[in-house]
Coordinates of C-alpha atoms and ligand atoms in Angstrom, one line a residue:
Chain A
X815 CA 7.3 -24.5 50.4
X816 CA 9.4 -21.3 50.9
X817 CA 7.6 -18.4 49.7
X818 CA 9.1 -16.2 52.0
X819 CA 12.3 -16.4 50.0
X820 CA 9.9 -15.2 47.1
X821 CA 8.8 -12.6 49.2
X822 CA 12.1 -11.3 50.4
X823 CA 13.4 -10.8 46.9
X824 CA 10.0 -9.9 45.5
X825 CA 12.2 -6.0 45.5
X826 CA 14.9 -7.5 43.3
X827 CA 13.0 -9.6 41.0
X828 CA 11.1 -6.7 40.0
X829 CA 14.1 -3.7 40.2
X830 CA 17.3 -5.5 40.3
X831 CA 19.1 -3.8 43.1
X832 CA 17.5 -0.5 41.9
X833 CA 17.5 2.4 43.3
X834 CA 20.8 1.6 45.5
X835 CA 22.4 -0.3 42.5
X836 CA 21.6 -1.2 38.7
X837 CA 18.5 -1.5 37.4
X838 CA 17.3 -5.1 36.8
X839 CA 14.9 -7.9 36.7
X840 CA 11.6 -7.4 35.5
X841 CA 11.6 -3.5 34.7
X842 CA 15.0 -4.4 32.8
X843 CA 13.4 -7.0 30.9
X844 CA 10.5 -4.9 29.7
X845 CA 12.7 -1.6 28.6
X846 CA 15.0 -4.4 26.9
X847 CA 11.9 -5.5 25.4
X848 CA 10.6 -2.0 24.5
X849 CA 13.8 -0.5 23.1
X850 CA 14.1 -3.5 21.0
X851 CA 11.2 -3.4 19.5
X852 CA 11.6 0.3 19.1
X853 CA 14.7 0.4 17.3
X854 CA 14.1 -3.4 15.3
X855 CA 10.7 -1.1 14.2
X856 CA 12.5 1.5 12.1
X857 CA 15.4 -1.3 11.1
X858 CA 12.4 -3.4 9.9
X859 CA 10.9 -0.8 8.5
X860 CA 14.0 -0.1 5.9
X861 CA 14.9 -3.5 5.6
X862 CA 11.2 -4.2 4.5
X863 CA 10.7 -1.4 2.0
X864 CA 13.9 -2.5 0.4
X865 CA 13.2 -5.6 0.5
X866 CA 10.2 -4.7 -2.0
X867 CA 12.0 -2.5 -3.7
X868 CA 12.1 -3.8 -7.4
X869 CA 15.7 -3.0 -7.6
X870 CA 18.4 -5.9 -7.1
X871 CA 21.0 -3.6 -5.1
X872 CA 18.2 -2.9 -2.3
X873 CA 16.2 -6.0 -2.5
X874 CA 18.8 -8.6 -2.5
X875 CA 20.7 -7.2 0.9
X876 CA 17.6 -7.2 2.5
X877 CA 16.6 -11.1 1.3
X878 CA 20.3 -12.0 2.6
X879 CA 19.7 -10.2 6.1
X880 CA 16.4 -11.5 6.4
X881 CA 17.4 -14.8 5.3
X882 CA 20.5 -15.2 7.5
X883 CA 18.9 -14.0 10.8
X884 CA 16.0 -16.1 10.5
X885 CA 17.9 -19.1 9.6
X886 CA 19.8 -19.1 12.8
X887 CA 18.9 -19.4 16.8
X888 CA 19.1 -16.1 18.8
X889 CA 21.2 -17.7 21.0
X890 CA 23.9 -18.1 18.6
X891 CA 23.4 -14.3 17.7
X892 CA 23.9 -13.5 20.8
X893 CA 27.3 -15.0 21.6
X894 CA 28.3 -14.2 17.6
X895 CA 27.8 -10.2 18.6
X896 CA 28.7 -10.4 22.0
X897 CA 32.3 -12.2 21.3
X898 CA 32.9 -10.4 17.4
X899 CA 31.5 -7.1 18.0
X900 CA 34.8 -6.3 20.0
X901 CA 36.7 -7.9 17.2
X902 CA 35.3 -5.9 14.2
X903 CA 35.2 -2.2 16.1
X904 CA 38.2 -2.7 18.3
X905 CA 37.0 -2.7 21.6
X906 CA 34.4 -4.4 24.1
X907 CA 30.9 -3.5 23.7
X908 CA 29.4 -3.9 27.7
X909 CA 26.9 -6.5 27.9
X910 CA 23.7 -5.0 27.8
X911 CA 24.5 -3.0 24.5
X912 CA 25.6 -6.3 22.6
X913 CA 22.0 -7.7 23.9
X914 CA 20.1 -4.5 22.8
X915 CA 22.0 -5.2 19.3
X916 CA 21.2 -8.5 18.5
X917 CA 17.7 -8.1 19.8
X918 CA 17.1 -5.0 17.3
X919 CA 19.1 -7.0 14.5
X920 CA 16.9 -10.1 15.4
X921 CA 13.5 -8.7 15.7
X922 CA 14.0 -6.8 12.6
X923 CA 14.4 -9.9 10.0
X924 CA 10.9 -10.5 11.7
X925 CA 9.7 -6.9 11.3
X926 CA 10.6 -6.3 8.2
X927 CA 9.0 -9.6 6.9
X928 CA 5.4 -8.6 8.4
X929 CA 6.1 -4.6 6.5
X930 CA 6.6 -7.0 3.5
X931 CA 3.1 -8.8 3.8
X932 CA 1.4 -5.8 4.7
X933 CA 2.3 -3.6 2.0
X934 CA 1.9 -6.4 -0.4
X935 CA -1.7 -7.3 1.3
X936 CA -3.3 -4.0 0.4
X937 CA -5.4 -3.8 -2.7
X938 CA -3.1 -2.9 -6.1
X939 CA -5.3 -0.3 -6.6
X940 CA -4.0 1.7 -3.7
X941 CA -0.9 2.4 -5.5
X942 CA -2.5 2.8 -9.0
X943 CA -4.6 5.5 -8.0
X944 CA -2.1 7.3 -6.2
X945 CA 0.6 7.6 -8.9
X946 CA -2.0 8.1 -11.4
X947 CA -2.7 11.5 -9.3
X948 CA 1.1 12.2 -9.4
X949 CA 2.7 11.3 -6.7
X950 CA 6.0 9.8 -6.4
X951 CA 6.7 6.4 -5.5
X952 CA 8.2 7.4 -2.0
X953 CA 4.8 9.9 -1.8
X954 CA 2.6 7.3 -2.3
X955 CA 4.5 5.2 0.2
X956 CA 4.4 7.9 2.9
X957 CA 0.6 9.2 2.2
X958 CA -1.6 6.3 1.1
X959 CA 0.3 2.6 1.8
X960 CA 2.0 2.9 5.1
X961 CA -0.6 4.8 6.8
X962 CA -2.9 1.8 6.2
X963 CA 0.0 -1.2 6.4
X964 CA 1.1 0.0 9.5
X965 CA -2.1 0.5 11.1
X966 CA -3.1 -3.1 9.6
X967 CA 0.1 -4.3 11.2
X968 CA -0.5 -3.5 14.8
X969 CA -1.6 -7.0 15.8
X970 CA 1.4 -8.5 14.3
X971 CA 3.9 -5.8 16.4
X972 CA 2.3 -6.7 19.5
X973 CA 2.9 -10.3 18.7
X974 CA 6.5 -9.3 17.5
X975 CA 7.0 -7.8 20.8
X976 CA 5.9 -11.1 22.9
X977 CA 7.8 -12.2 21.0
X978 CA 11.3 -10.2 21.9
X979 CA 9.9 -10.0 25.6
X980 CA 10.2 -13.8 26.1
X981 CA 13.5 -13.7 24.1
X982 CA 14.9 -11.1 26.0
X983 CA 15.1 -14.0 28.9
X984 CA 18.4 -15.8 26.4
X985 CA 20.3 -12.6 27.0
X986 CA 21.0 -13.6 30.6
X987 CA 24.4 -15.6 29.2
X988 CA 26.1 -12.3 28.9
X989 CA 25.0 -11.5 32.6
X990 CA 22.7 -8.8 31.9
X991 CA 20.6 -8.7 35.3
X992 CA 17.4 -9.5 33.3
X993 CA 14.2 -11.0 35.3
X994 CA 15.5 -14.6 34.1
X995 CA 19.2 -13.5 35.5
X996 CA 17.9 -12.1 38.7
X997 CA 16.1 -15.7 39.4
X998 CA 19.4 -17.3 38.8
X999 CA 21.4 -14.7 41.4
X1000 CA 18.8 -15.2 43.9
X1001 CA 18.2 -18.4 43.9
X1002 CA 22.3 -18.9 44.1
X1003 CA 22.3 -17.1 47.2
X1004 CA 19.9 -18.8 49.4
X1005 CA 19.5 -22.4 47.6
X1006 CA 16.7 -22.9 49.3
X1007 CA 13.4 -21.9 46.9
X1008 CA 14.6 -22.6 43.1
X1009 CA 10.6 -23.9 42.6
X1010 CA 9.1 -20.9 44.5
X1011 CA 11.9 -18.3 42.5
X1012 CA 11.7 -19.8 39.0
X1013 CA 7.6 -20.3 39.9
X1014 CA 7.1 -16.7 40.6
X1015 CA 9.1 -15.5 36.7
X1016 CA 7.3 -17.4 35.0
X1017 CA 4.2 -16.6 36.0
X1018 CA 5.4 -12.7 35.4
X1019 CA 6.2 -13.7 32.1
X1020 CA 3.1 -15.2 31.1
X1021 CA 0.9 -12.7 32.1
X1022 CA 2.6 -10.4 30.3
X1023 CA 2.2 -12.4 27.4
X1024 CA -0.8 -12.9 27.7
X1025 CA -2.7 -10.2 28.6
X1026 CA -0.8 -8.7 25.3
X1027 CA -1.8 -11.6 23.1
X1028 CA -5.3 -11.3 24.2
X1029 CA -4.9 -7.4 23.5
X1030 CA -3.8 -7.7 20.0
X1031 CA -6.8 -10.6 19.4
X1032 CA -9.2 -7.3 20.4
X1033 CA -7.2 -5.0 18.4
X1034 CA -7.5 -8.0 15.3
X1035 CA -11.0 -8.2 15.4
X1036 CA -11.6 -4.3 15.5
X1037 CA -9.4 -3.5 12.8
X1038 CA -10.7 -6.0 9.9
X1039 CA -13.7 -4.0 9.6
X1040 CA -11.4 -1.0 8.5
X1041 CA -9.8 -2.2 5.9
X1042 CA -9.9 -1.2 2.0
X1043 CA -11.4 -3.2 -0.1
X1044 CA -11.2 -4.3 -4.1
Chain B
X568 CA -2.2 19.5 -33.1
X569 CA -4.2 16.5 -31.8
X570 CA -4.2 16.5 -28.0
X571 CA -3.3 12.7 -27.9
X572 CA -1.0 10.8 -31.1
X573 CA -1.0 7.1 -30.6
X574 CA 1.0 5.4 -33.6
X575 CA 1.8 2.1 -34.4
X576 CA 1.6 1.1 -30.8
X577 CA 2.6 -2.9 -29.8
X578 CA 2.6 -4.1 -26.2
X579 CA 3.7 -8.0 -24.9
X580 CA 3.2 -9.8 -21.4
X581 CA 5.8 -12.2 -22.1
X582 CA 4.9 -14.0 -25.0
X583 CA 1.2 -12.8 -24.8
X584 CA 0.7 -9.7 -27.5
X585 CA -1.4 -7.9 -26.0
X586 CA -2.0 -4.6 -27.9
X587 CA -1.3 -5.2 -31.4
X588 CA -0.2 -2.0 -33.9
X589 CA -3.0 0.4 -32.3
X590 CA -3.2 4.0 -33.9
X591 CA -5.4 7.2 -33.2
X592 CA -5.5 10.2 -33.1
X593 CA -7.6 12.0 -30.1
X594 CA -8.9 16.0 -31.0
X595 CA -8.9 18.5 -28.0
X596 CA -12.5 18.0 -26.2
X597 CA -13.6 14.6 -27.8
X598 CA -14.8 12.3 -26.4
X599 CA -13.7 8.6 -27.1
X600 CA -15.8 5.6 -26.1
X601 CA -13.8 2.4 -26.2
X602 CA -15.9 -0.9 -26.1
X603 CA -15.1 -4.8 -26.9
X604 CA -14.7 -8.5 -25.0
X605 CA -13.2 -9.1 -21.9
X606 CA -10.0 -9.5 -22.5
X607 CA -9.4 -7.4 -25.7
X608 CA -7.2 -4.9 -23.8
X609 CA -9.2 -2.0 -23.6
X610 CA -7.8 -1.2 -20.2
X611 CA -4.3 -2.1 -21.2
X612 CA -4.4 0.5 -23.7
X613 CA -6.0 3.6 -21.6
X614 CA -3.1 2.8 -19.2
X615 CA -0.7 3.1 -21.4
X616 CA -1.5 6.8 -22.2
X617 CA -0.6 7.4 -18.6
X618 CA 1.9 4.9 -18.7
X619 CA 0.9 3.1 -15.7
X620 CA 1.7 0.0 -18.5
X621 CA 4.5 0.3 -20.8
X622 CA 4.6 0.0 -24.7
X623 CA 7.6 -1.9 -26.5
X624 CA 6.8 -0.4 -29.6
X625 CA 5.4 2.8 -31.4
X626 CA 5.0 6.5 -29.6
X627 CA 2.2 7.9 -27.5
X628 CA 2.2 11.9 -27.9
X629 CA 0.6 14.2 -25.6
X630 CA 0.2 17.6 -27.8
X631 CA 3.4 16.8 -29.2
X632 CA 5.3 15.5 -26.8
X633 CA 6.3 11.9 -26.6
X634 CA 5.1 10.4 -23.3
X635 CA 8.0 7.9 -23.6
X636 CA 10.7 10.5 -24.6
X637 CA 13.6 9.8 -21.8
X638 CA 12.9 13.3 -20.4
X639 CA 9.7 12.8 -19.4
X640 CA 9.0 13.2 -16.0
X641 CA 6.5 10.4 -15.5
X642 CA 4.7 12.0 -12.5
X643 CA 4.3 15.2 -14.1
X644 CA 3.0 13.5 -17.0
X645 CA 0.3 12.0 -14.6
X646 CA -0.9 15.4 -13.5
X647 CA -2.0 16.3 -17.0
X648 CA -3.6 12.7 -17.6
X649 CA -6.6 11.5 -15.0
X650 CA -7.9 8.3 -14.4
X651 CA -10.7 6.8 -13.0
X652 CA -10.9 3.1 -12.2
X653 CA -13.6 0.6 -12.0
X654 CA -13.2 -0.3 -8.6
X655 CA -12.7 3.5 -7.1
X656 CA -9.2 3.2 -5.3
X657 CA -10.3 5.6 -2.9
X658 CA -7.8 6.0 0.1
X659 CA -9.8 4.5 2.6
X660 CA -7.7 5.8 5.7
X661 CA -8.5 9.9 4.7
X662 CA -11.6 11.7 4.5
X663 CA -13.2 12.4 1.2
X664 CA -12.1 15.9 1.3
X665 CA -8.7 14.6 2.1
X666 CA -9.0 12.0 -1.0
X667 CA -9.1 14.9 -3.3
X668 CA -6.8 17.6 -1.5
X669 CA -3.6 14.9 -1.2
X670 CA -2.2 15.3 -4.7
X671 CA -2.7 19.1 -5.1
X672 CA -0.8 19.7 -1.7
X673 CA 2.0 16.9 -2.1
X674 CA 2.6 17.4 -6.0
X675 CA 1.6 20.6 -7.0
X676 CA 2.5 21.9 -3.2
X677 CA -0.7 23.7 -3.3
X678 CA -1.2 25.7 0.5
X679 CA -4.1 23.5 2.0
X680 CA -7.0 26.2 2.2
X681 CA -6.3 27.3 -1.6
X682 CA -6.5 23.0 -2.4
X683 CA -9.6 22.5 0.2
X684 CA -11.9 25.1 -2.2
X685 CA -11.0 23.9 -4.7
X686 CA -11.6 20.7 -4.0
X687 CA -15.2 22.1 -2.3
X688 CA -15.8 23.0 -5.8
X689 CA -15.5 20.2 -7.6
X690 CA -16.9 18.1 -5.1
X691 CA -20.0 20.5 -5.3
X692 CA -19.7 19.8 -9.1
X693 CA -20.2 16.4 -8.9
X694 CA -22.8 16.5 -5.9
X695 CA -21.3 15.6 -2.7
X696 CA -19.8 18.0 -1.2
X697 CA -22.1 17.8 2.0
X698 CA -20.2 14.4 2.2
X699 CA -16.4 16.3 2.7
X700 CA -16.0 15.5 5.9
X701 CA -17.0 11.4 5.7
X702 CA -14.7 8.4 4.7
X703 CA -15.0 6.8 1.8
X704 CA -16.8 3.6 3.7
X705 CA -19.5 5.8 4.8
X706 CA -20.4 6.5 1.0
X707 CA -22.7 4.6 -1.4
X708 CA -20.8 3.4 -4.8
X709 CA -21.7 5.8 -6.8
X710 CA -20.7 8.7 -4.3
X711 CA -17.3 6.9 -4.3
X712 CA -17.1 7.4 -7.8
X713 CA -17.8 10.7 -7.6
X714 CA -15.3 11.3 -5.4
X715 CA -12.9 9.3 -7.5
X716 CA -13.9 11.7 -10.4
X717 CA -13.3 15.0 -8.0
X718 CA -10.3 13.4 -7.2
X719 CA -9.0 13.3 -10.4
X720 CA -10.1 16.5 -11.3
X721 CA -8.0 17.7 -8.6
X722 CA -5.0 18.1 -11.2
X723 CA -7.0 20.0 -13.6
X724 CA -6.0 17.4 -16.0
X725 CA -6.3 17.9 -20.1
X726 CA -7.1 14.3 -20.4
X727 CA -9.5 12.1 -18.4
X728 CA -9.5 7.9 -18.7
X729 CA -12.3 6.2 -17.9
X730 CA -11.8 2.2 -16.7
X731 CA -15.5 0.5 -16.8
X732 CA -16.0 3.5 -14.2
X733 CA -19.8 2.2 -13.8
X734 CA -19.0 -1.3 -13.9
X735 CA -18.3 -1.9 -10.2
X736 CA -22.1 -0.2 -9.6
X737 CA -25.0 -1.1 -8.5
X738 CA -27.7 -0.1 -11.3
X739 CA -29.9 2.8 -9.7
X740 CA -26.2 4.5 -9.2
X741 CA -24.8 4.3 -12.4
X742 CA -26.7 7.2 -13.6
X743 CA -25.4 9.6 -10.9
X744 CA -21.8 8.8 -12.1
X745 CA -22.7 8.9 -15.7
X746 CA -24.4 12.8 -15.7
X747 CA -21.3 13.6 -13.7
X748 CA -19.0 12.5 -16.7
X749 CA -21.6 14.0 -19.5
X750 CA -21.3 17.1 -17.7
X751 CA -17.6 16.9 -17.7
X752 CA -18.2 16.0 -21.5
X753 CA -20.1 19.1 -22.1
X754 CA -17.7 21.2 -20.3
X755 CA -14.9 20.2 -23.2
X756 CA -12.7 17.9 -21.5
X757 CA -11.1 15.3 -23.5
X758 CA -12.1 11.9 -22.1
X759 CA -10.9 8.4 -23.2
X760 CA -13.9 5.8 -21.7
X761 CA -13.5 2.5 -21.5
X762 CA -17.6 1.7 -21.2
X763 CA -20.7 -0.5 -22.2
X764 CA -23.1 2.2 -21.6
X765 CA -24.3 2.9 -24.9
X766 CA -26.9 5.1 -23.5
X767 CA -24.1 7.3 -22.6
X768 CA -22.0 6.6 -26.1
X769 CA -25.2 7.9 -28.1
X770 CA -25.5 10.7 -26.0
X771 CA -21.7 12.1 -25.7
X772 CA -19.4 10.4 -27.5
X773 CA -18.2 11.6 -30.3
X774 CA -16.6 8.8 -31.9
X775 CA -16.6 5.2 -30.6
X776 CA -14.5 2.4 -31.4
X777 CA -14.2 -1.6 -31.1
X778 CA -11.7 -3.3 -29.8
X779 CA -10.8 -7.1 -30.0
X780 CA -7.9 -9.0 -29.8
X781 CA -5.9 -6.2 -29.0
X782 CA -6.6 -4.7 -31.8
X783 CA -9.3 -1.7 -33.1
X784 CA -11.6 -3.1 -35.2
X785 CA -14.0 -0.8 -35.8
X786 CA -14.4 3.0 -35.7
X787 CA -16.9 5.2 -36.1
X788 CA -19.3 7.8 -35.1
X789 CA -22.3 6.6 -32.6
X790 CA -24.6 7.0 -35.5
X791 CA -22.5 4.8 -37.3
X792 CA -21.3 2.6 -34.6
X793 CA -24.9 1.5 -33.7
X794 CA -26.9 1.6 -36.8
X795 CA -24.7 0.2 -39.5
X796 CA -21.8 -1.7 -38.0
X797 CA -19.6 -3.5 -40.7
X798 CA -17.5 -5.7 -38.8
X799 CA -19.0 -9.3 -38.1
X800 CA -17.3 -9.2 -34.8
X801 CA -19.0 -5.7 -34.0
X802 CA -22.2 -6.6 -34.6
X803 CA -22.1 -10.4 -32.5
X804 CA -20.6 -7.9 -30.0
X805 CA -23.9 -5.6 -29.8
X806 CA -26.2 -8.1 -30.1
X807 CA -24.6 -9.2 -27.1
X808 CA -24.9 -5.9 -25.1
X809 CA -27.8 -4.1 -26.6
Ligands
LIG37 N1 -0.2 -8.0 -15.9 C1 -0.5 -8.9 -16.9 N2 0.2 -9.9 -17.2 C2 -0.1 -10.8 -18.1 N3 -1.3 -10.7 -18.9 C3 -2.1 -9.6 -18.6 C4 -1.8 -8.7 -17.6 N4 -2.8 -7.8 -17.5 C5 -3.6 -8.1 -18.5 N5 -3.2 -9.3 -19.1 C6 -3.9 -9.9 -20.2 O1 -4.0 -9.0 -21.3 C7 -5.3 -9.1 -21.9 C8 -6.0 -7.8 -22.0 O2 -6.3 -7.4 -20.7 P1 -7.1 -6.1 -20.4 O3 -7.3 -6.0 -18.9 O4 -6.5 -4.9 -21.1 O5 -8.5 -6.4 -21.0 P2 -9.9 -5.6 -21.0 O6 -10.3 -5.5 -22.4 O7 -9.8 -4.4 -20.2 O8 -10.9 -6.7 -20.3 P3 -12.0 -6.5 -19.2 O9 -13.3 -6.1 -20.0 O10 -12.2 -7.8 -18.6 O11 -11.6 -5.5 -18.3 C9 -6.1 -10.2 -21.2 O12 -6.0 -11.4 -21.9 C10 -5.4 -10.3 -19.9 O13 -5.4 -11.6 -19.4
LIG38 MG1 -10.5 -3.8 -18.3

């Protein structure tokens, strides 16, 4: 066993060749993971509420996009955006942005489907009450449902975003010095420790798996005894 | 000018008629008590007068106007009609206080302090306004109801609906809810009830009617109503309840 190889590049499985160079490896997979979930949030978000909208000309685009991105493997995304992207708009989009992309687009079908169940898994009455009172659709949406959806779907975002964390490992085909990448770069350099290297990720991954898995169990069990009921 | 016209009204779920040629005629301050089976669509006809149903067929008029006229601005028309449901709908996520102040500030863009006393009064009105400042989860049933009542109110409404609001109760709360709506009663609101509390149909209402099958079957005063029903149906129905 060569741990010391582990040890030695311990710095640039964590940072990439930060601060010297680029950012990378494990911080680079988490703000990948972070800013996809950010963004796929507010894409879901839109692509959920219209998605329940009772109009065709919002609800149907949103069933296609849904649909479509959940019907195919990220992987394929990935290349699809990374080699038409520069097709469509004219010019090459660098690496990491094509990543972030798909990774919003992906996440969001997911996103948008758990806004879906969460809107439509709050009591009827919700919304009955509050456009009896006079508030507009959008109003009631805003004031009364989402405040309680969202918080109801907490568990399911920090599933979503184990979820994008592990897949943010695929986007390492487009060389973007991700944790999986940096493994793979150091590993080709000194040949000597690919069990020890590829070991060490993917114990980095789980825990950060699971410690947020376990967190959004806690949040689960704390929340159900705040919901409305009827 | 009645306050509400209904005429000739007809509603379908599909192939299901569920309100079939309904027509009356609701005076400023009376007090309507609408009683009848499961399933005779007694709440599908109160929701129509706020249109949280639609009719197919006939007009609804609220002092005049027709509720279904394409100029009606449906929301607006929900700030002059209240409603009150069986099982409360109170927001769980706000405080009580909250509860009532969210559709004077977001509709009527009331400034918070002027909608916060007034919402103190009417929560003082119906009893609980040493409760402002809890959720809804931390109230019995019928403090919920109350609340759902003050919430209402909120609008100053001309017309309040009633949907079984005792129903959901246990029964050493109903009464709490019930003096609330007689005083509400006795203060000259017009109020459309869907209830079997005939106690509280002797004591307020000032006409009641019957419906089954989607349709009314029998009118009358509670004098009337109680002592010398004509329908068959009506009386198998009270023997049932009384
Ligand atoms: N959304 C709907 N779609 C189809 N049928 C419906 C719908 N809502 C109600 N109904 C049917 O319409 C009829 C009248 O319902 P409604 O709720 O108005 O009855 P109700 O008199 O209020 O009964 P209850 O005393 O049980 O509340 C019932 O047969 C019911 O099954
Ligand atoms: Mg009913």
């Amino acid at each position: 066993m060569q741990w010391d190889v582990v040890a030695t590049n311990f710095d640039y499985l964590l940072f990439g060749a930060y601060p010297e160079g680029p950012l990378g490896g494990l911080a680079m997979t988490i703000l990948m993971a972070l800013g996809s979930i950010f963004g796929a949030f507010w894409v879901g978000l839109v692509v959920g509420l219209m998605r329940l909208s009772p109009r065709a000309w919002l609800k149907w685009p949103a069933m296609v996009y849904i649909e479509i991105i959940r019907g195919v493997p990220l992987i394929m995304l990935i290349l699809w955006f990374y080699f038409l992207f520069p097709i469509l708009i004219g010019k090459t989009l660098p690496a990491i942005q094509s990543a972030m992309v798909t990774l919003v687009v992906f996440t969001s079908a997911y996103i948008a489907e758990i806004v879906r169940a969460g809107v439509q898994a709050l009591p009827k009455g919700q919304m009955e009450a509050s456009r009896a009172t006079g508030l507009s659709k959008m109003q009631a949406m805003i004031y009364v449902i989402l405040p309680q959806a969202l918080r109801n779907m907490i568990p399911s975002f920090v599933n979503q975003f184990v979820s994008v964390t592990k897949d943010t490992s695929l986007v390492y085909v487009l060389g973007v010095t991700e944790l999986t990448r940096a493994a793979v770069q150091v590993n080709n350099r000194t040949l000597s420790a690919p069990m020890e290297l590829y070991m060490t990720i993917l114990v980095m991954y789980f825990v950060i798996c699971y410690v947020l898995t376990s967190y959004s169990r806690t949040l689960e069990r704390k929340m159900a005894r705040y919901q409305a009921r009827g | 000018m009645a306050m509400i016209e209904i005429k000739d009204i007809h509603k379908w779920y599909g192939d299901f008629h569920v309100l079939k040629n309904v027509n009356e005629s609701i005076e400023k301050g009376e007090v309507l008590v609408i009683c009848g089976p499961s399933g005779s669509g007694k709440s599908t006809f109160i929701r129509c007068i706020n249109r949280l149903e639609e009719i197919q067929k006939g007009e609804i008029l609220l002092e005049g106007r027709n509720i279904y006229d394409k100029g009606v601005d449906v929301n607006e028309l929900r700030t002059e009609v209240g409603m009150v449901f069986q099982q409360f709908n109170l927001y769980p996520h706000l405080t009580v206080l909250q509860n009532v102040t969210l559709a004077p500030i977001k509709v009527r863009k009331m400034p918070k302090s002027q909608a916060e006393s007034i919402a103190m009064e009417l929560l003082a009105r119906v009893g609980i306004h040493d409760q402002a400042k809890k959720f809804p989860v931390e109230l019995s049933g019928g403090q919920q109801q109350r609340v759902a009542i003050a919430r209402a109110l909120a609008m100053k409404p001309k017309v309040m609906l009633f949907d079984e609001p005792t129903s959901a109760l246990d029964p050493e709360m109903i009464n709490e809810v019930l003096n609330a709506m007689k005083d509400l009663a006795r203060d000259g609101m017009t109020m459309l009830c869907v209830t079997h509390e005939m106690g509280f149909a002797r004591e307020v209402a000032d006409r009641v009617i019957f419906m089954d099958g989607g349709a009314i079957v029998e009118e009358g005063t509670p004098e009337h109503f109680f002592t010398n029903p004509q329908h068959e149906r009506t009386k198998a129905f009270l023997k049932e309840i009384l």
